[in-house]
PDB file of C-alpha atoms in Angstrom:
ATOM      1  CA  MET A  29     -11.401   5.526 -17.911  1.00 69.00           C
ATOM      2  CA  THR A  30      -7.992   6.958 -16.954  1.00 88.00           C
ATOM      3  CA  VAL A  31      -6.617   9.391 -14.300  1.00 97.00           C
ATOM      4  CA  THR A  32      -4.405  12.271 -15.399  1.00 97.00           C
ATOM      5  CA  ARG A  33      -1.866  14.650 -13.534  1.00 97.00           C
ATOM      6  CA  GLU A  34      -4.561  17.175 -13.500  1.00 98.00           C
ATOM      7  CA  ASP A  35      -6.790  14.766 -11.517  1.00 98.00           C
ATOM      8  CA  ILE A  36      -3.972  14.136  -9.110  1.00 98.00           C
ATOM      9  CA  GLU A  37      -3.269  17.860  -8.717  1.00 98.00           C
ATOM     10  CA  ARG A  38      -7.046  18.428  -7.965  1.00 98.00           C
ATOM     11  CA  ALA A  39      -6.970  15.503  -5.339  1.00 98.00           C
ATOM     12  CA  ALA A  40      -4.040  16.962  -3.672  1.00 98.00           C
ATOM     13  CA  ALA A  41      -5.781  20.312  -3.219  1.00 98.00           C
ATOM     14  CA  ARG A  42      -8.927  18.378  -1.928  1.00 98.00           C
ATOM     15  CA  ILE A  43      -7.294  16.416   0.732  1.00 98.00           C
ATOM     16  CA  ALA A  44      -4.963  19.064   1.743  1.00 97.00           C
ATOM     17  CA  GLY A  45      -4.926  19.371   5.590  1.00 96.00           C
ATOM     18  CA  ARG A  46      -6.463  15.874   5.771  1.00 97.00           C
ATOM     19  CA  VAL A  47      -3.329  13.871   5.135  1.00 98.00           C
ATOM     20  CA  ARG A  48       0.415  14.069   6.124  1.00 98.00           C
ATOM     21  CA  ARG A  49       3.010  15.159   3.974  1.00 97.00           C
ATOM     22  CA  THR A  50       5.144  12.159   5.001  1.00 98.00           C
ATOM     23  CA  PRO A  51       8.930  12.514   5.011  1.00 97.00           C
ATOM     24  CA  VAL A  52      11.731  11.180   2.592  1.00 97.00           C
ATOM     25  CA  MET A  53      14.891  10.115   4.060  1.00 96.00           C
ATOM     26  CA  GLU A  54      18.315   9.017   2.500  1.00 95.00           C
ATOM     27  CA  GLY A  55      18.721   5.341   3.261  1.00 93.00           C
ATOM     28  CA  GLU A  56      22.255   5.280   1.681  1.00 93.00           C
ATOM     29  CA  PRO A  57      23.830   7.395  -1.257  1.00 93.00           C
ATOM     30  CA  GLY A  58      21.470   7.278  -4.050  1.00 95.00           C
ATOM     31  CA  LEU A  59      18.616   5.629  -2.270  1.00 97.00           C
ATOM     32  CA  LEU A  60      15.635   7.607  -1.018  1.00 98.00           C
ATOM     33  CA  LEU A  61      12.928   6.014   1.368  1.00 98.00           C
ATOM     34  CA  LYS A  62       9.401   7.601   1.192  1.00 98.00           C
ATOM     35  CA  LEU A  63       7.916   6.891   4.537  1.00 98.00           C
ATOM     36  CA  GLU A  64       4.287   6.500   3.989  1.00 97.00           C
ATOM     37  CA  GLY A  65       3.770   4.073   6.986  1.00 96.00           C
ATOM     38  CA  LEU A  66       3.867   7.335   8.939  1.00 97.00           C
ATOM     39  CA  GLN A  67       0.814   8.369   7.230  1.00 97.00           C
ATOM     40  CA  HIS A  68      -2.496   8.490   9.242  1.00 96.00           C
ATOM     41  CA  ALA A  69      -3.937   5.083   9.618  1.00 93.00           C
ATOM     42  CA  GLY A  70      -0.364   3.600   8.638  1.00 93.00           C
ATOM     43  CA  SER A  71      -0.416   3.754   4.780  1.00 95.00           C
ATOM     44  CA  PHE A  72      -1.048   5.706   1.742  1.00 97.00           C
ATOM     45  CA  LYS A  73      -4.541   4.346   1.684  1.00 96.00           C
ATOM     46  CA  VAL A  74      -6.098   7.436   3.442  1.00 98.00           C
ATOM     47  CA  ARG A  75      -5.182   9.594   0.464  1.00 98.00           C
ATOM     48  CA  GLY A  76      -7.655   7.591  -1.898  1.00 98.00           C
ATOM     49  CA  ALA A  77     -10.310   7.206   0.720  1.00 98.00           C
ATOM     50  CA  PHE A  78     -10.427  10.967   1.517  1.00 98.00           C
ATOM     51  CA  ASN A  79     -10.585  11.926  -2.244  1.00 98.00           C
ATOM     52  CA  ARG A  80     -13.277   9.471  -2.915  1.00 98.00           C
ATOM     53  CA  ILE A  81     -15.592  10.584   0.110  1.00 97.00           C
ATOM     54  CA  LEU A  82     -14.765  14.310  -0.643  1.00 97.00           C
ATOM     55  CA  SER A  83     -15.490  13.824  -4.307  1.00 96.00           C
ATOM     56  CA  ALA A  84     -18.942  12.400  -3.632  1.00 94.00           C
ATOM     57  CA  GLY A  85     -20.785  15.336  -2.326  1.00 87.00           C
ATOM     58  CA  ARG A  86     -23.626  14.717  -0.034  1.00 87.00           C
ATOM     59  CA  LEU A  87     -23.373  11.039   1.288  1.00 89.00           C
ATOM     60  CA  PRO A  88     -26.443   8.798   2.001  1.00 89.00           C
ATOM     61  CA  ALA A  89     -27.340   7.988   5.530  1.00 91.00           C
ATOM     62  CA  SER A  90     -25.887   4.501   5.270  1.00 92.00           C
ATOM     63  CA  GLY A  91     -22.581   5.897   4.983  1.00 95.00           C
ATOM     64  CA  VAL A  92     -19.702   4.345   3.286  1.00 96.00           C
ATOM     65  CA  THR A  93     -18.687   0.701   2.596  1.00 96.00           C
ATOM     66  CA  ALA A  94     -15.516  -0.925   1.659  1.00 95.00           C
ATOM     67  CA  ALA A  95     -13.644  -4.253   1.192  1.00 91.00           C
ATOM     68  CA  SER A  96     -10.127  -4.608   2.012  1.00 85.00           C
ATOM     69  CA  GLY A  97      -7.263  -6.738   2.909  1.00 73.00           C
ATOM     70  CA  GLY A  98      -6.685  -4.517   5.707  1.00 73.00           C
ATOM     71  CA  ASN A  99      -5.055  -1.284   4.923  1.00 87.00           C
ATOM     72  CA  HIS A 100      -7.778   0.041   2.706  1.00 90.00           C
ATOM     73  CA  GLY A 101     -10.390  -0.620   5.370  1.00 91.00           C
ATOM     74  CA  VAL A 102      -8.539   1.126   8.132  1.00 90.00           C
ATOM     75  CA  ALA A 103      -7.850   4.069   5.751  1.00 94.00           C
ATOM     76  CA  VAL A 104     -11.661   4.242   4.894  1.00 96.00           C
ATOM     77  CA  ALA A 105     -12.648   3.868   8.701  1.00 95.00           C
ATOM     78  CA  TYR A 106     -10.129   6.824   9.614  1.00 96.00           C
ATOM     79  CA  ALA A 107     -11.372   8.964   6.764  1.00 97.00           C
ATOM     80  CA  ALA A 108     -14.999   8.257   7.777  1.00 96.00           C
ATOM     81  CA  ARG A 109     -14.405   8.963  11.428  1.00 96.00           C
ATOM     82  CA  VAL A 110     -12.723  12.407  10.697  1.00 96.00           C
ATOM     83  CA  LEU A 111     -15.657  13.505   8.445  1.00 95.00           C
ATOM     84  CA  GLY A 112     -18.349  11.957  10.765  1.00 95.00           C
ATOM     85  CA  VAL A 113     -19.485   9.263   8.308  1.00 94.00           C
ATOM     86  CA  ARG A 114     -20.603   5.687   9.009  1.00 95.00           C
ATOM     87  CA  ALA A 115     -18.439   2.989   7.808  1.00 95.00           C
ATOM     88  CA  GLU A 116     -18.834  -0.605   7.239  1.00 95.00           C
ATOM     89  CA  ILE A 117     -15.730  -2.724   6.358  1.00 95.00           C
ATOM     90  CA  PHE A 118     -15.520  -6.276   4.800  1.00 94.00           C
ATOM     91  CA  VAL A 119     -12.372  -8.008   5.345  1.00 89.00           C
ATOM     92  CA  PRO A 120     -11.144 -11.609   4.034  1.00 86.00           C
ATOM     93  CA  GLU A 121     -10.346 -14.147   6.764  1.00 86.00           C
ATOM     94  CA  ILE A 122      -6.565 -13.798   6.140  1.00 78.00           C
ATOM     95  CA  CYS A 123      -6.731 -10.173   7.527  1.00 78.00           C
ATOM     96  CA  ALA A 124      -3.968  -9.614   9.957  1.00 76.00           C
ATOM     97  CA  PRO A 125      -5.629  -9.447  13.550  1.00 83.00           C
ATOM     98  CA  ILE A 126      -3.816  -6.115  14.028  1.00 76.00           C
ATOM     99  CA  LYS A 127      -5.606  -4.487  11.287  1.00 76.00           C
ATOM    100  CA  VAL A 128      -9.005  -5.821  12.448  1.00 84.00           C
ATOM    101  CA  ALA A 129      -8.397  -4.409  15.701  1.00 85.00           C
ATOM    102  CA  GLY A 130      -7.536  -1.121  14.194  1.00 82.00           C
ATOM    103  CA  LEU A 131     -10.664  -1.020  12.259  1.00 88.00           C
ATOM    104  CA  ARG A 132     -12.839  -1.631  15.239  1.00 91.00           C
ATOM    105  CA  ALA A 133     -10.777   0.822  17.144  1.00 92.00           C
ATOM    106  CA  LEU A 134     -11.876   3.481  14.633  1.00 93.00           C
ATOM    107  CA  GLY A 135     -15.449   2.803  15.238  1.00 93.00           C
ATOM    108  CA  ALA A 136     -16.157   0.877  11.895  1.00 94.00           C
ATOM    109  CA  HIS A 137     -18.434  -2.248  11.820  1.00 93.00           C
ATOM    110  CA  VAL A 138     -16.435  -5.110  10.554  1.00 93.00           C
ATOM    111  CA  THR A 139     -17.301  -8.359   8.838  1.00 92.00           C
ATOM    112  CA  GLN A 140     -14.835 -10.942   8.128  1.00 92.00           C
ATOM    113  CA  THR A 141     -15.918 -12.989   5.043  1.00 91.00           C
ATOM    114  CA  GLY A 142     -14.179 -15.159   2.312  1.00 89.00           C
ATOM    115  CA  ALA A 143     -10.852 -16.469   1.968  1.00 85.00           C
ATOM    116  CA  ILE A 144      -9.476 -13.426  -0.252  1.00 79.00           C
ATOM    117  CA  PHE A 145     -10.022  -9.943  -0.904  1.00 75.00           C
ATOM    118  CA  ALA A 146     -12.359 -10.698  -4.043  1.00 80.00           C
ATOM    119  CA  GLU A 147     -14.872 -12.692  -1.866  1.00 87.00           C
ATOM    120  CA  ALA A 148     -14.793  -9.745   0.591  1.00 88.00           C
ATOM    121  CA  TYR A 149     -15.536  -7.414  -2.158  1.00 88.00           C
ATOM    122  CA  GLU A 150     -18.401  -9.334  -3.218  1.00 92.00           C
ATOM    123  CA  ALA A 151     -20.119  -9.077   0.051  1.00 93.00           C
ATOM    124  CA  SER A 152     -19.244  -5.257   0.284  1.00 94.00           C
ATOM    125  CA  ALA A 153     -20.831  -4.594  -3.254  1.00 93.00           C
ATOM    126  CA  LYS A 154     -23.892  -6.417  -2.185  1.00 93.00           C
ATOM    127  CA  ARG A 155     -24.160  -4.271   0.807  1.00 92.00           C
ATOM    128  CA  ALA A 156     -23.652  -1.082  -1.262  1.00 93.00           C
ATOM    129  CA  ALA A 157     -26.358  -2.216  -3.555  1.00 94.00           C
ATOM    130  CA  ASP A 158     -28.717  -3.023  -0.693  1.00 94.00           C
ATOM    131  CA  THR A 159     -28.217   0.069   1.214  1.00 94.00           C
ATOM    132  CA  GLY A 160     -27.068   2.647  -1.009  1.00 94.00           C
ATOM    133  CA  ALA A 161     -23.879   3.284   0.946  1.00 95.00           C
ATOM    134  CA  LEU A 162     -21.025   4.829  -0.992  1.00 96.00           C
ATOM    135  CA  ASP A 163     -18.795   2.059  -2.338  1.00 95.00           C
ATOM    136  CA  ILE A 164     -14.980   2.949  -1.753  1.00 96.00           C
ATOM    137  CA  HIS A 165     -13.064   0.425  -3.922  1.00 94.00           C
ATOM    138  CA  ALA A 166      -9.437  -0.475  -2.666  1.00 92.00           C
ATOM    139  CA  TYR A 167      -7.844   0.336  -6.171  1.00 95.00           C
ATOM    140  CA  ASP A 168      -9.981   0.478  -9.211  1.00 95.00           C
ATOM    141  CA  GLN A 169     -11.827   3.863  -8.967  1.00 97.00           C
ATOM    142  CA  ALA A 170     -10.614   7.016 -10.566  1.00 98.00           C
ATOM    143  CA  GLU A 171     -11.134   9.108  -7.358  1.00 98.00           C
ATOM    144  CA  VAL A 172      -9.014   6.404  -5.535  1.00 98.00           C
ATOM    145  CA  VAL A 173      -6.418   6.191  -7.919  1.00 98.00           C
ATOM    146  CA  ALA A 174      -5.883   9.924  -8.180  1.00 98.00           C
ATOM    147  CA  GLY A 175      -5.626  10.199  -4.308  1.00 98.00           C
ATOM    148  CA  GLN A 176      -3.119   7.617  -4.323  1.00 98.00           C
ATOM    149  CA  GLY A 177      -1.183   9.456  -7.078  1.00 98.00           C
ATOM    150  CA  THR A 178      -0.467  12.449  -4.699  1.00 98.00           C
ATOM    151  CA  VAL A 179       2.335  10.365  -3.078  1.00 98.00           C
ATOM    152  CA  GLY A 180       4.247  10.623  -6.634  1.00 98.00           C
ATOM    153  CA  LEU A 181       3.823  14.506  -6.556  1.00 98.00           C
ATOM    154  CA  GLU A 182       5.470  14.419  -3.074  1.00 98.00           C
ATOM    155  CA  ILE A 183       8.309  12.172  -4.058  1.00 98.00           C
ATOM    156  CA  LEU A 184       9.154  14.452  -6.899  1.00 97.00           C
ATOM    157  CA  GLU A 185       8.954  17.743  -4.740  1.00 97.00           C
ATOM    158  CA  GLN A 186      11.090  16.237  -1.854  1.00 97.00           C
ATOM    159  CA  ALA A 187      13.478  14.587  -3.929  1.00 96.00           C
ATOM    160  CA  ARG A 188      14.455  17.689  -5.604  1.00 92.00           C
ATOM    161  CA  ALA A 189      16.006  18.862  -2.336  1.00 87.00           C
ATOM    162  CA  ALA A 190      18.080  15.669  -2.079  1.00 86.00           C
ATOM    163  CA  GLY A 191      19.383  15.726  -5.616  1.00 90.00           C
ATOM    164  CA  GLY A 192      16.500  14.368  -7.729  1.00 95.00           C
ATOM    165  CA  VAL A 193      15.118  10.989  -8.458  1.00 98.00           C
ATOM    166  CA  ASP A 194      15.341   8.877 -11.694  1.00 98.00           C
ATOM    167  CA  THR A 195      13.373   5.801 -10.581  1.00 98.00           C
ATOM    168  CA  ILE A 196      10.604   5.153  -8.015  1.00 98.00           C
ATOM    169  CA  LEU A 197      10.182   1.541  -6.992  1.00 98.00           C
ATOM    170  CA  VAL A 198       6.426   0.799  -5.939  1.00 98.00           C
ATOM    171  CA  ALA A 199       4.750  -2.308  -4.576  1.00 98.00           C
ATOM    172  CA  VAL A 200       1.720  -3.574  -6.365  1.00 97.00           C
ATOM    173  CA  GLY A 201      -1.397  -5.344  -5.311  1.00 94.00           C
ATOM    174  CA  GLY A 202      -4.471  -4.050  -7.115  1.00 94.00           C
ATOM    175  CA  GLY A 203      -2.630  -1.276  -8.909  1.00 96.00           C
ATOM    176  CA  GLY A 204      -4.159   1.793  -7.610  1.00 97.00           C
ATOM    177  CA  LEU A 205      -0.894   3.213  -6.162  1.00 98.00           C
ATOM    178  CA  VAL A 206       1.325   2.308  -9.035  1.00 98.00           C
ATOM    179  CA  GLY A 207      -1.252   3.698 -11.524  1.00 98.00           C
ATOM    180  CA  GLY A 208      -1.652   6.899  -9.569  1.00 98.00           C
ATOM    181  CA  ILE A 209       2.099   7.434  -9.176  1.00 98.00           C
ATOM    182  CA  VAL A 210       3.016   6.627 -13.121  1.00 98.00           C
ATOM    183  CA  ALA A 211       0.192   9.243 -13.864  1.00 98.00           C
ATOM    184  CA  ALA A 212       1.769  11.667 -11.283  1.00 98.00           C
ATOM    185  CA  VAL A 213       5.417  11.428 -12.282  1.00 98.00           C
ATOM    186  CA  ALA A 214       5.110  10.886 -16.057  1.00 96.00           C
ATOM    187  CA  GLY A 215       8.001  12.599 -17.857  1.00 94.00           C
ATOM    188  CA  ALA A 216       9.910  13.362 -14.677  1.00 97.00           C
ATOM    189  CA  ALA A 217      10.954  10.047 -13.220  1.00 98.00           C
ATOM    190  CA  ARG A 218      10.336   6.361 -14.397  1.00 97.00           C
ATOM    191  CA  VAL A 219       8.279   3.772 -12.027  1.00 98.00           C
ATOM    192  CA  VAL A 220       9.212   0.261 -11.729  1.00 98.00           C
ATOM    193  CA  ALA A 221       6.490  -2.046 -10.249  1.00 98.00           C
ATOM    194  CA  VAL A 222       7.246  -4.760  -7.792  1.00 98.00           C
ATOM    195  CA  GLU A 223       5.059  -7.705  -7.166  1.00 98.00           C
ATOM    196  CA  PRO A 224       5.522 -10.894  -4.795  1.00 97.00           C
ATOM    197  CA  GLU A 225       6.218 -13.899  -6.976  1.00 97.00           C
ATOM    198  CA  ARG A 226       3.143 -15.553  -5.555  1.00 96.00           C
ATOM    199  CA  ILE A 227       0.721 -12.597  -6.382  1.00 95.00           C
ATOM    200  CA  PRO A 228       1.917 -11.798 -10.057  1.00 96.00           C
ATOM    201  CA  THR A 229      -1.199  -9.829 -11.043  1.00 96.00           C
ATOM    202  CA  LEU A 230       0.247  -7.099 -13.028  1.00 96.00           C
ATOM    203  CA  HIS A 231       3.147  -9.153 -14.356  1.00 95.00           C
ATOM    204  CA  GLU A 232       0.622 -11.802 -15.651  1.00 95.00           C
ATOM    205  CA  ALA A 233      -1.605  -9.123 -17.358  1.00 95.00           C
ATOM    206  CA  LEU A 234       1.094  -7.636 -18.931  1.00 95.00           C
ATOM    207  CA  ALA A 235       2.850 -10.897 -20.282  1.00 93.00           C
ATOM    208  CA  ARG A 236      -0.588 -11.940 -21.903  1.00 93.00           C
ATOM    209  CA  GLY A 237      -1.122  -8.614 -23.369  1.00 91.00           C
ATOM    210  CA  GLY A 238      -5.070  -8.234 -22.478  1.00 88.00           C
ATOM    211  CA  GLY A 239      -7.017  -7.306 -19.602  1.00 93.00           C
ATOM    212  CA  PRO A 240      -6.775  -8.139 -15.961  1.00 94.00           C
ATOM    213  CA  VAL A 241      -6.184 -12.005 -15.233  1.00 93.00           C
ATOM    214  CA  GLN A 242      -7.040 -14.013 -12.260  1.00 92.00           C
ATOM    215  CA  VAL A 243      -4.199 -15.325 -10.104  1.00 93.00           C
ATOM    216  CA  GLU A 244      -3.578 -17.346  -7.177  1.00 90.00           C
ATOM    217  CA  VAL A 245      -2.994 -15.286  -3.891  1.00 88.00           C
ATOM    218  CA  SER A 246      -0.749 -16.519  -1.269  1.00 92.00           C
ATOM    219  CA  GLY A 247       2.508 -15.596   0.639  1.00 93.00           C
ATOM    220  CA  VAL A 248       3.810 -13.315   3.309  1.00 93.00           C
ATOM    221  CA  ALA A 249       2.174 -10.037   1.799  1.00 93.00           C
ATOM    222  CA  ALA A 250      -0.920 -11.335   0.751  1.00 86.00           C
ATOM    223  CA  ASP A 251      -2.930  -9.513   3.470  1.00 81.00           C
ATOM    224  CA  ALA A 252      -2.060  -6.239   1.912  1.00 85.00           C
ATOM    225  CA  LEU A 253      -1.074  -6.948  -1.536  1.00 89.00           C
ATOM    226  CA  GLY A 254      -3.569  -9.999  -2.289  1.00 82.00           C
ATOM    227  CA  ALA A 255      -5.664  -8.745  -4.957  1.00 85.00           C
ATOM    228  CA  SER A 256      -6.462 -11.567  -7.378  1.00 86.00           C
ATOM    229  CA  ARG A 257      -6.716  -9.218 -10.379  1.00 92.00           C
ATOM    230  CA  ILE A 258      -5.185  -6.080 -11.255  1.00 96.00           C
ATOM    231  CA  GLY A 259      -7.519  -3.021 -11.564  1.00 95.00           C
ATOM    232  CA  ARG A 260      -8.348  -1.950 -15.071  1.00 97.00           C
ATOM    233  CA  ILE A 261      -7.426   1.668 -14.329  1.00 97.00           C
ATOM    234  CA  GLY A 262      -3.952   1.019 -13.079  1.00 97.00           C
ATOM    235  CA  LEU A 263      -3.324  -1.531 -15.732  1.00 97.00           C
ATOM    236  CA  ASP A 264      -4.183   0.810 -18.517  1.00 97.00           C
ATOM    237  CA  ILE A 265      -2.024   3.550 -17.054  1.00 97.00           C
ATOM    238  CA  VAL A 266       0.894   1.069 -16.347  1.00 97.00           C
ATOM    239  CA  ARG A 267       0.702  -0.306 -20.065  1.00 97.00           C
ATOM    240  CA  GLU A 268       0.431   2.810 -21.904  1.00 96.00           C
ATOM    241  CA  ALA A 269       3.509   4.145 -19.883  1.00 96.00           C
ATOM    242  CA  GLY A 270       5.613   0.935 -20.645  1.00 96.00           C
ATOM    243  CA  VAL A 271       6.276   0.527 -17.032  1.00 97.00           C
ATOM    244  CA  ARG A 272       8.265  -2.618 -16.051  1.00 95.00           C
ATOM    245  CA  ALA A 273       7.119  -5.133 -13.655  1.00 97.00           C
ATOM    246  CA  VAL A 274       9.451  -7.137 -11.493  1.00 98.00           C
ATOM    247  CA  LEU A 275       9.047 -10.149  -9.094  1.00 98.00           C
ATOM    248  CA  VAL A 276      10.283 -10.837  -5.800  1.00 98.00           C
ATOM    249  CA  GLY A 277      10.325 -13.999  -3.524  1.00 97.00           C
ATOM    250  CA  ASP A 278       8.732 -14.066  -0.057  1.00 97.00           C
ATOM    251  CA  ASP A 279      12.450 -14.679   1.412  1.00 97.00           C
ATOM    252  CA  ALA A 280      13.517 -11.455  -0.173  1.00 97.00           C
ATOM    253  CA  ILE A 281      10.456  -9.455   1.240  1.00 97.00           C
ATOM    254  CA  VAL A 282      11.225 -10.923   4.656  1.00 96.00           C
ATOM    255  CA  ARG A 283      14.785  -9.906   4.528  1.00 96.00           C
ATOM    256  CA  ALA A 284      14.106  -6.155   3.360  1.00 97.00           C
ATOM    257  CA  ARG A 285      11.534  -5.761   6.028  1.00 96.00           C
ATOM    258  CA  GLU A 286      13.993  -6.957   8.608  1.00 95.00           C
ATOM    259  CA  GLU A 287      16.552  -4.650   7.133  1.00 96.00           C
ATOM    260  CA  LEU A 288      14.226  -1.561   7.449  1.00 96.00           C
ATOM    261  CA  TRP A 289      13.935  -2.308  10.955  1.00 95.00           C
ATOM    262  CA  ARG A 290      17.385  -3.247  11.810  1.00 94.00           C
ATOM    263  CA  ASP A 291      19.155  -0.656   9.810  1.00 95.00           C
ATOM    264  CA  HIS A 292      16.746   2.382  10.127  1.00 95.00           C
ATOM    265  CA  ARG A 293      14.220   1.402  13.046  1.00 94.00           C
ATOM    266  CA  ILE A 294      11.394   1.709  10.311  1.00 95.00           C
ATOM    267  CA  ALA A 295       8.532  -0.670  11.094  1.00 95.00           C
ATOM    268  CA  ALA A 296       7.089  -1.858   7.998  1.00 95.00           C
ATOM    269  CA  GLU A 297       4.651  -4.647   7.101  1.00 93.00           C
ATOM    270  CA  HIS A 298       5.569  -7.187   4.496  1.00 95.00           C
ATOM    271  CA  ALA A 299       3.767  -5.121   1.796  1.00 95.00           C
ATOM    272  CA  GLY A 300       5.720  -2.099   2.761  1.00 96.00           C
ATOM    273  CA  ALA A 301       9.122  -3.874   2.411  1.00 97.00           C
ATOM    274  CA  THR A 302       8.408  -5.367  -1.041  1.00 98.00           C
ATOM    275  CA  ALA A 303       9.500  -2.371  -3.120  1.00 98.00           C
ATOM    276  CA  LEU A 304      12.999  -2.571  -1.233  1.00 98.00           C
ATOM    277  CA  ALA A 305      13.202  -6.228  -1.812  1.00 98.00           C
ATOM    278  CA  ALA A 306      13.512  -5.759  -5.543  1.00 98.00           C
ATOM    279  CA  LEU A 307      16.761  -3.757  -4.884  1.00 97.00           C
ATOM    280  CA  ARG A 308      18.335  -6.126  -2.419  1.00 97.00           C
ATOM    281  CA  SER A 309      17.338  -9.389  -4.456  1.00 97.00           C
ATOM    282  CA  GLY A 310      18.591  -7.931  -7.815  1.00 97.00           C
ATOM    283  CA  ALA A 311      15.229  -8.082  -9.175  1.00 98.00           C
ATOM    284  CA  TYR A 312      16.023  -4.385 -10.093  1.00 98.00           C
ATOM    285  CA  VAL A 313      19.786  -3.257 -10.526  1.00 98.00           C
ATOM    286  CA  PRO A 314      20.049   0.507 -10.781  1.00 97.00           C
ATOM    287  CA  GLU A 315      22.652   1.918 -13.429  1.00 96.00           C
ATOM    288  CA  PRO A 316      25.676   3.668 -11.881  1.00 96.00           C
ATOM    289  CA  GLY A 317      24.664   6.903 -10.666  1.00 96.00           C
ATOM    290  CA  GLU A 318      20.995   6.226 -10.776  1.00 97.00           C
ATOM    291  CA  ARG A 319      18.990   7.691  -8.088  1.00 97.00           C
ATOM    292  CA  VAL A 320      16.202   5.462  -6.599  1.00 98.00           C
ATOM    293  CA  ALA A 321      13.229   6.368  -4.485  1.00 98.00           C
ATOM    294  CA  VAL A 322      11.658   3.223  -2.516  1.00 98.00           C
ATOM    295  CA  LEU A 323       8.120   3.699  -1.395  1.00 98.00           C
ATOM    296  CA  VAL A 324       7.827   2.111   2.008  1.00 98.00           C
ATOM    297  CA  CYS A 325       3.958   1.983   1.724  1.00 95.00           C
ATOM    298  CA  GLY A 326       2.574   0.595   4.905  1.00 92.00           C
ATOM    299  CA  ALA A 327       3.370   0.158   8.515  1.00 91.00           C
ATOM    300  CA  ASN A 328       0.421  -1.794   9.954  1.00 83.00           C
ATOM    301  CA  THR A 329       2.315  -4.738  11.478  1.00 83.00           C
ATOM    302  CA  ASP A 330       2.818  -6.021  14.847  1.00 78.00           C
ATOM    303  CA  PRO A 331       6.010  -4.809  16.326  1.00 79.00           C
ATOM    304  CA  ALA A 332       6.631  -7.702  18.368  1.00 81.00           C
ATOM    305  CA  THR A 333       7.325  -9.690  15.125  1.00 80.00           C
ATOM    306  CA  LEU A 334      10.028  -7.336  14.230  1.00 82.00           C
ATOM    307  CA  VAL A 335      11.843  -7.489  17.611  1.00 69.00           C
ATOM    308  CA  ALA A 336      11.367 -11.260  17.684  1.00 60.00           C
ATOM    309  CA  SER A 337      12.946 -11.440  14.187  1.00 62.00           C
ATOM    310  CA  GLN A 338      15.942  -9.383  15.169  1.00 61.00           C
ATOM    311  CA  MET A 339      16.659 -11.367  18.192  1.00 51.00           C
ATOM    312  CA  VAL A 340      16.450 -14.695  16.271  1.00 53.00           C
ATOM    313  CA  ALA A 341      18.902 -13.132  13.714  1.00 55.00           C
ATOM    314  CA  ALA A 342      21.367 -12.096  16.272  1.00 54.00           C
ATOM    315  CA  GLN A 343      20.844 -15.496  18.041  1.00 52.00           C
ATOM    316  CA  VAL A 344      19.783 -13.763  21.251  1.00 45.00           C
ATOM    317  CA  GLU A 345      18.678 -16.156  23.899  1.00 47.00           C
ATOM    318  CA  PRO A 346      15.335 -15.338  25.757  1.00 44.00           C
ATOM    319  CA  PHE A 347      15.272 -14.741  29.459  1.00 40.00           C
ATOM    320  CA  GLU A 348      13.826 -17.823  31.256  1.00 43.00           C
ATOM    321  CA  GLY A 349      10.119 -17.650  31.175  1.00 41.00           C
ATOM    322  CA  GLY A 350       9.579 -14.611  29.509  1.00 41.00           C
ATOM    323  CA  GLU A 351       7.887 -13.305  26.322  1.00 39.00           C
ATOM    324  CA  VAL A 352       9.917 -11.100  23.964  1.00 35.00           C
ATOM    325  CA  SER A 353       7.500  -8.219  24.647  1.00 33.00           C
ATOM    326  CA  GLN A 354       7.952  -8.710  28.398  1.00 34.00           C
ATOM    327  CA  ARG A 355      11.685  -8.933  28.100  1.00 31.00           C
ATOM    328  CA  LEU A 356      11.853  -5.857  26.352  1.00 32.00           C
ATOM    329  CA  GLY A 357       9.316  -3.911  28.603  1.00 33.00           C
TER     330      GLY A 357
END
């Protein structure tokens, strides 16, 4: 199974009016930042969620179910609420508390189970089989991949007004986003996949030349990029296009996240800063004159951690007896 540009164009028409056309800003000369953290529910994931649900036609009374490291679940819960559908979300124990709170605030039933995404997915798949609920996979369904690919169409359109784009850097977890973007921009821009060193699902699969392989999951971006196997759809698209995959360390991801907040006041989660980390660490070095777009893919983070990080970097002494949030309030 694959996803084509035509599938993505149909997805764009289907979800129009349901998702935001998020802005692109020039971070510095030759560098564009696509701010998908300003999307509904804080990440690109609502695109795939809406496309999957709206493609399904009539839904069962049991509604929809999904497994997620956090962002996908929040996106499914948001789309379900907008469409008046019941949602049940399974998340691993490493899921960030702010994301669990977001799920519950959207009216979803939440179950935390398993240490990693794969274990949460097993529980979600069983519930779908038992109840008939529509399963919305986080990254390895054609409708989901096509929905995520609509980000690529927007980047191409928006970049034209800013002088065009040669390369798009995309963080990789399960591969649905990078696969969709590659299919969307084929022939118009190259895509570079960026993964944390501690979750190299795509890198390992490409290196071994076969199908998806199991990897250990850990590190600062594990709550959002913590798929232990790359999805087959994304892998096939990426391999056919000859996409390069680069790895970045946790320290580089942390520094990129701090930079986004310090220099641009962009609140990004670690996954959202992973693509920028490739530029800042030298994992990807553009050619002279190359125009690069970095996808800042998610903003579901605790803002207090950004403020605290900035104060530590500036060596600001805390007020006596107060928390950071209290001092700034």
